[in-house]
């Protein structure tokens, strides 16, 4: 493989602000078998707030992190959940056509079973499963978008077959290996 040599190894985690960490963690556990690794800020701690925190972390003036939890899903990057106290109204209903993080994807060996767990955990399913689009097509390669109870879009993805584009290049996207989940 001809991957660009760099000191960067991989995505370590993504951060998501949620209205309630306990509810979000429960959803991730039920939908994806996620595990809480640790809480970095707990509600009994002094909130992370003030001018220095705003300068370091870029959040709105007067906001405060009141709870922060690191979650692990299988053999991939972690998800860091943030529960924040924010002055005024919060932006709602961010959709994939907005600028910013559009979604995160979860690889699954059984998209039908995973979509059922996602919905049973309280998530909303969009149309699908669907055949993967364009150069990602291949026998049995499917995706499906879903929405968490707090509004984050998640893509369920499974591509057991070679992607069409892989016939044209030796480069490969990262794919979790079976049996490596911790």
PDB file of C-alpha atoms in Angstrom:
ATOM      1  CA  UNK A   1       0.000   0.000   0.000  1.00  0.00           C
ATOM      2  CA  UNK A   2       1.230   3.509  -0.791  1.00  0.00           C
ATOM      3  CA  UNK A   3      -0.129   5.425   2.175  1.00  0.00           C
ATOM      4  CA  UNK A   4       1.383   8.816   2.832  1.00  0.00           C
ATOM      5  CA  UNK A   5       3.975   8.537   5.596  1.00  0.00           C
ATOM      6  CA  UNK A   6       3.116  10.866   8.462  1.00  0.00           C
ATOM      7  CA  UNK A   7       3.402  11.109  12.211  1.00  0.00           C
ATOM      8  CA  UNK A   8      -0.409  10.967  12.428  1.00  0.00           C
ATOM      9  CA  UNK A   9      -1.668   7.439  13.145  1.00  0.00           C
ATOM     10  CA  UNK A  10      -5.476   7.554  13.034  1.00  0.00           C
ATOM     11  CA  UNK A  11      -8.592   9.265  14.352  1.00  0.00           C
ATOM     12  CA  UNK A  12      -8.490   8.823  18.131  1.00  0.00           C
ATOM     13  CA  UNK A  13     -11.992  10.042  18.968  1.00  0.00           C
ATOM     14  CA  UNK A  14     -14.831  12.308  17.955  1.00  0.00           C
ATOM     15  CA  UNK A  15     -16.548  14.622  20.410  1.00  0.00           C
ATOM     16  CA  UNK A  16     -20.308  15.060  20.544  1.00  0.00           C
ATOM     17  CA  UNK A  17     -22.228  17.492  22.736  1.00  0.00           C
ATOM     18  CA  UNK A  18     -25.404  15.855  24.011  1.00  0.00           C
ATOM     19  CA  UNK A  19     -28.261  17.151  26.163  1.00  0.00           C
ATOM     20  CA  UNK A  20     -27.864  14.362  28.761  1.00  0.00           C
ATOM     21  CA  UNK A  21     -24.796  12.125  29.053  1.00  0.00           C
ATOM     22  CA  UNK A  22     -26.513   9.297  30.911  1.00  0.00           C
ATOM     23  CA  UNK A  23     -29.224   9.025  28.249  1.00  0.00           C
ATOM     24  CA  UNK A  24     -26.711   9.313  25.382  1.00  0.00           C
ATOM     25  CA  UNK A  25     -24.400   6.687  26.922  1.00  0.00           C
ATOM     26  CA  UNK A  26     -27.329   4.321  27.456  1.00  0.00           C
ATOM     27  CA  UNK A  27     -28.349   4.802  23.824  1.00  0.00           C
ATOM     28  CA  UNK A  28     -24.816   4.054  22.549  1.00  0.00           C
ATOM     29  CA  UNK A  29     -24.631   0.978  24.788  1.00  0.00           C
ATOM     30  CA  UNK A  30     -27.982  -0.381  23.579  1.00  0.00           C
ATOM     31  CA  UNK A  31     -27.549   0.533  19.908  1.00  0.00           C
ATOM     32  CA  UNK A  32     -23.880  -0.402  19.417  1.00  0.00           C
ATOM     33  CA  UNK A  33     -22.667  -2.288  22.489  1.00  0.00           C
ATOM     34  CA  UNK A  34     -20.542   0.738  23.448  1.00  0.00           C
ATOM     35  CA  UNK A  35     -18.610   0.717  26.716  1.00  0.00           C
ATOM     36  CA  UNK A  36     -18.023   3.676  29.009  1.00  0.00           C
ATOM     37  CA  UNK A  37     -14.251   3.855  29.516  1.00  0.00           C
ATOM     38  CA  UNK A  38     -14.116   6.715  32.017  1.00  0.00           C
ATOM     39  CA  UNK A  39     -15.633  10.048  33.019  1.00  0.00           C
ATOM     40  CA  UNK A  40     -13.167  12.923  32.738  1.00  0.00           C
ATOM     41  CA  UNK A  41     -15.535  15.460  34.293  1.00  0.00           C
ATOM     42  CA  UNK A  42     -18.353  14.395  36.615  1.00  0.00           C
ATOM     43  CA  UNK A  43     -21.291  16.488  37.841  1.00  0.00           C
ATOM     44  CA  UNK A  44     -19.773  16.788  41.335  1.00  0.00           C
ATOM     45  CA  UNK A  45     -16.596  18.405  39.884  1.00  0.00           C
ATOM     46  CA  UNK A  46     -16.275  22.140  39.422  1.00  0.00           C
ATOM     47  CA  UNK A  47     -17.492  22.750  35.838  1.00  0.00           C
ATOM     48  CA  UNK A  48     -14.917  23.502  33.147  1.00  0.00           C
ATOM     49  CA  UNK A  49     -15.749  27.120  32.423  1.00  0.00           C
ATOM     50  CA  UNK A  50     -14.454  30.668  32.197  1.00  0.00           C
ATOM     51  CA  UNK A  51     -12.343  32.708  29.804  1.00  0.00           C
ATOM     52  CA  UNK A  52      -9.393  30.291  29.783  1.00  0.00           C
ATOM     53  CA  UNK A  53     -11.603  27.267  29.007  1.00  0.00           C
ATOM     54  CA  UNK A  54     -13.415  29.282  26.325  1.00  0.00           C
ATOM     55  CA  UNK A  55     -10.055  30.226  24.752  1.00  0.00           C
ATOM     56  CA  UNK A  56      -8.703  26.645  24.860  1.00  0.00           C
ATOM     57  CA  UNK A  57     -11.857  24.839  23.740  1.00  0.00           C
ATOM     58  CA  UNK A  58     -13.656  27.446  21.598  1.00  0.00           C
ATOM     59  CA  UNK A  59     -17.087  27.195  23.172  1.00  0.00           C
ATOM     60  CA  UNK A  60     -19.509  30.087  23.662  1.00  0.00           C
ATOM     61  CA  UNK A  61     -18.975  32.658  26.414  1.00  0.00           C
ATOM     62  CA  UNK A  62     -20.727  31.606  29.596  1.00  0.00           C
ATOM     63  CA  UNK A  63     -20.813  27.910  28.653  1.00  0.00           C
ATOM     64  CA  UNK A  64     -19.520  25.173  30.945  1.00  0.00           C
ATOM     65  CA  UNK A  65     -18.687  21.497  30.602  1.00  0.00           C
ATOM     66  CA  UNK A  66     -20.544  19.780  33.439  1.00  0.00           C
ATOM     67  CA  UNK A  67     -19.976  16.152  32.435  1.00  0.00           C
ATOM     68  CA  UNK A  68     -17.607  14.450  29.998  1.00  0.00           C
ATOM     69  CA  UNK A  69     -17.423  10.710  29.239  1.00  0.00           C
ATOM     70  CA  UNK A  70     -15.231   8.654  26.904  1.00  0.00           C
ATOM     71  CA  UNK A  71     -17.011   5.740  25.196  1.00  0.00           C
ATOM     72  CA  UNK A  72     -15.596   2.910  23.094  1.00  0.00           C
ATOM     73  CA  UNK A  73     -17.381   1.141  20.250  1.00  0.00           C
ATOM     74  CA  UNK A  74     -15.712  -2.056  19.068  1.00  0.00           C
ATOM     75  CA  UNK A  75     -12.273  -1.704  17.479  1.00  0.00           C
ATOM     76  CA  UNK A  76     -12.622   1.875  16.257  1.00  0.00           C
ATOM     77  CA  UNK A  77     -12.169   5.415  17.443  1.00  0.00           C
ATOM     78  CA  UNK A  78     -13.761   6.462  20.717  1.00  0.00           C
ATOM     79  CA  UNK A  79     -16.648   8.877  21.168  1.00  0.00           C
ATOM     80  CA  UNK A  80     -16.223  11.612  23.772  1.00  0.00           C
ATOM     81  CA  UNK A  81     -19.571  12.829  25.074  1.00  0.00           C
ATOM     82  CA  UNK A  82     -19.927  16.364  26.445  1.00  0.00           C
ATOM     83  CA  UNK A  83     -22.818  17.631  28.533  1.00  0.00           C
ATOM     84  CA  UNK A  84     -22.673  21.411  28.649  1.00  0.00           C
ATOM     85  CA  UNK A  85     -24.492  24.223  30.376  1.00  0.00           C
ATOM     86  CA  UNK A  86     -25.029  26.905  27.739  1.00  0.00           C
ATOM     87  CA  UNK A  87     -26.530  30.387  28.139  1.00  0.00           C
ATOM     88  CA  UNK A  88     -29.454  31.210  25.851  1.00  0.00           C
ATOM     89  CA  UNK A  89     -30.948  29.042  23.145  1.00  0.00           C
ATOM     90  CA  UNK A  90     -29.086  26.188  21.531  1.00  0.00           C
ATOM     91  CA  UNK A  91     -29.028  25.425  17.824  1.00  0.00           C
ATOM     92  CA  UNK A  92     -31.217  22.428  17.045  1.00  0.00           C
ATOM     93  CA  UNK A  93     -31.856  20.214  14.060  1.00  0.00           C
ATOM     94  CA  UNK A  94     -28.430  20.214  12.430  1.00  0.00           C
ATOM     95  CA  UNK A  95     -28.739  18.214   9.219  1.00  0.00           C
ATOM     96  CA  UNK A  96     -26.122  16.638   6.916  1.00  0.00           C
ATOM     97  CA  UNK A  97     -26.283  19.495   4.404  1.00  0.00           C
ATOM     98  CA  UNK A  98     -25.117  21.984   7.079  1.00  0.00           C
ATOM     99  CA  UNK A  99     -21.416  22.816   7.280  1.00  0.00           C
ATOM    100  CA  UNK A 100     -19.638  20.925  10.023  1.00  0.00           C
ATOM    101  CA  UNK A 101     -19.437  17.319  11.156  1.00  0.00           C
ATOM    102  CA  UNK A 102     -22.040  15.621   8.999  1.00  0.00           C
ATOM    103  CA  UNK A 103     -22.165  12.173  10.586  1.00  0.00           C
ATOM    104  CA  UNK A 104     -20.065   9.356  11.937  1.00  0.00           C
ATOM    105  CA  UNK A 105     -20.219   5.828  10.589  1.00  0.00           C
ATOM    106  CA  UNK A 106     -20.315   2.536  12.451  1.00  0.00           C
ATOM    107  CA  UNK A 107     -19.174  -0.607  10.645  1.00  0.00           C
ATOM    108  CA  UNK A 108     -21.427  -3.597  11.233  1.00  0.00           C
ATOM    109  CA  UNK A 109     -21.396  -7.180  10.013  1.00  0.00           C
ATOM    110  CA  UNK A 110     -25.215  -7.302  10.184  1.00  0.00           C
ATOM    111  CA  UNK A 111     -26.842  -4.015   9.187  1.00  0.00           C
ATOM    112  CA  UNK A 112     -30.392  -5.329   9.712  1.00  0.00           C
ATOM    113  CA  UNK A 113     -29.672  -6.439  13.283  1.00  0.00           C
ATOM    114  CA  UNK A 114     -27.861  -3.159  14.045  1.00  0.00           C
ATOM    115  CA  UNK A 115     -30.679  -0.990  12.652  1.00  0.00           C
ATOM    116  CA  UNK A 116     -33.156  -2.913  14.819  1.00  0.00           C
ATOM    117  CA  UNK A 117     -31.025  -2.307  17.941  1.00  0.00           C
ATOM    118  CA  UNK A 118     -30.610   1.359  16.969  1.00  0.00           C
ATOM    119  CA  UNK A 119     -34.359   1.849  16.651  1.00  0.00           C
ATOM    120  CA  UNK A 120     -35.135  -0.136  19.823  1.00  0.00           C
ATOM    121  CA  UNK A 121     -32.662   2.073  21.717  1.00  0.00           C
ATOM    122  CA  UNK A 122     -34.692   5.158  20.694  1.00  0.00           C
ATOM    123  CA  UNK A 123     -33.047   6.204  17.422  1.00  0.00           C
ATOM    124  CA  UNK A 124     -34.820   7.128  14.189  1.00  0.00           C
ATOM    125  CA  UNK A 125     -34.134   5.240  10.972  1.00  0.00           C
ATOM    126  CA  UNK A 126     -34.005   6.812   7.525  1.00  0.00           C
ATOM    127  CA  UNK A 127     -34.610   4.785   4.357  1.00  0.00           C
ATOM    128  CA  UNK A 128     -32.560   1.656   3.938  1.00  0.00           C
ATOM    129  CA  UNK A 129     -30.438  -0.386   4.006  1.00  0.00           C
ATOM    130  CA  UNK A 130     -29.285   0.931   0.634  1.00  0.00           C
ATOM    131  CA  UNK A 131     -26.672  -0.294  -1.816  1.00  0.00           C
ATOM    132  CA  UNK A 132     -23.452   1.671  -1.430  1.00  0.00           C
ATOM    133  CA  UNK A 133     -23.158   4.447  -3.977  1.00  0.00           C
ATOM    134  CA  UNK A 134     -20.827   5.007  -6.901  1.00  0.00           C
ATOM    135  CA  UNK A 135     -17.321   3.617  -6.622  1.00  0.00           C
ATOM    136  CA  UNK A 136     -18.042   2.065  -3.221  1.00  0.00           C
ATOM    137  CA  UNK A 137     -20.485  -0.434  -4.738  1.00  0.00           C
ATOM    138  CA  UNK A 138     -19.966  -4.184  -4.511  1.00  0.00           C
ATOM    139  CA  UNK A 139     -21.966  -7.304  -3.756  1.00  0.00           C
ATOM    140  CA  UNK A 140     -23.566  -6.958  -0.308  1.00  0.00           C
ATOM    141  CA  UNK A 141     -22.112  -3.473   0.333  1.00  0.00           C
ATOM    142  CA  UNK A 142     -24.792  -1.426   2.119  1.00  0.00           C
ATOM    143  CA  UNK A 143     -25.271   1.749   4.138  1.00  0.00           C
ATOM    144  CA  UNK A 144     -28.107   3.385   6.043  1.00  0.00           C
ATOM    145  CA  UNK A 145     -28.438   6.732   7.771  1.00  0.00           C
ATOM    146  CA  UNK A 146     -30.058   6.975  11.203  1.00  0.00           C
ATOM    147  CA  UNK A 147     -30.550   9.762  13.757  1.00  0.00           C
ATOM    148  CA  UNK A 148     -29.777   9.523  17.492  1.00  0.00           C
ATOM    149  CA  UNK A 149     -32.361  10.731  20.021  1.00  0.00           C
ATOM    150  CA  UNK A 150     -30.384  13.999  20.399  1.00  0.00           C
ATOM    151  CA  UNK A 151     -30.124  14.589  16.621  1.00  0.00           C
ATOM    152  CA  UNK A 152     -26.658  13.346  15.574  1.00  0.00           C
ATOM    153  CA  UNK A 153     -26.667  11.512  12.251  1.00  0.00           C
ATOM    154  CA  UNK A 154     -25.040   8.070  12.200  1.00  0.00           C
ATOM    155  CA  UNK A 155     -24.331   5.920   9.171  1.00  0.00           C
ATOM    156  CA  UNK A 156     -24.534   2.165   9.528  1.00  0.00           C
ATOM    157  CA  UNK A 157     -22.168   0.660   6.979  1.00  0.00           C
ATOM    158  CA  UNK A 158     -21.179  -2.810   5.849  1.00  0.00           C
ATOM    159  CA  UNK A 159     -18.962  -3.651   2.890  1.00  0.00           C
ATOM    160  CA  UNK A 160     -18.065  -7.321   2.894  1.00  0.00           C
ATOM    161  CA  UNK A 161     -17.087  -7.188  -0.794  1.00  0.00           C
ATOM    162  CA  UNK A 162     -14.299  -5.338  -2.545  1.00  0.00           C
ATOM    163  CA  UNK A 163     -15.259  -1.743  -3.345  1.00  0.00           C
ATOM    164  CA  UNK A 164     -15.435  -0.966  -7.059  1.00  0.00           C
ATOM    165  CA  UNK A 165     -12.751   1.716  -6.625  1.00  0.00           C
ATOM    166  CA  UNK A 166     -10.356  -0.889  -5.179  1.00  0.00           C
ATOM    167  CA  UNK A 167     -10.068  -2.383  -8.663  1.00  0.00           C
ATOM    168  CA  UNK A 168      -8.387   0.866  -9.754  1.00  0.00           C
ATOM    169  CA  UNK A 169      -6.050   1.612  -6.844  1.00  0.00           C
ATOM    170  CA  UNK A 170      -3.905  -0.294  -4.329  1.00  0.00           C
ATOM    171  CA  UNK A 171      -4.998   2.153  -1.576  1.00  0.00           C
ATOM    172  CA  UNK A 172      -7.583   0.957   0.934  1.00  0.00           C
ATOM    173  CA  UNK A 173      -9.776   2.636   3.487  1.00  0.00           C
ATOM    174  CA  UNK A 174      -9.560   1.449   7.093  1.00  0.00           C
ATOM    175  CA  UNK A 175     -11.881  -1.425   7.926  1.00  0.00           C
ATOM    176  CA  UNK A 176     -12.190  -3.023  11.345  1.00  0.00           C
ATOM    177  CA  UNK A 177     -11.115  -6.640  11.397  1.00  0.00           C
ATOM    178  CA  UNK A 178     -13.509  -9.333  12.683  1.00  0.00           C
ATOM    179  CA  UNK A 179     -12.969 -10.431  16.267  1.00  0.00           C
ATOM    180  CA  UNK A 180     -10.926  -7.388  17.324  1.00  0.00           C
ATOM    181  CA  UNK A 181     -13.624  -5.580  19.320  1.00  0.00           C
ATOM    182  CA  UNK A 182     -12.674  -4.982  22.942  1.00  0.00           C
TER     183      UNK A 182
END
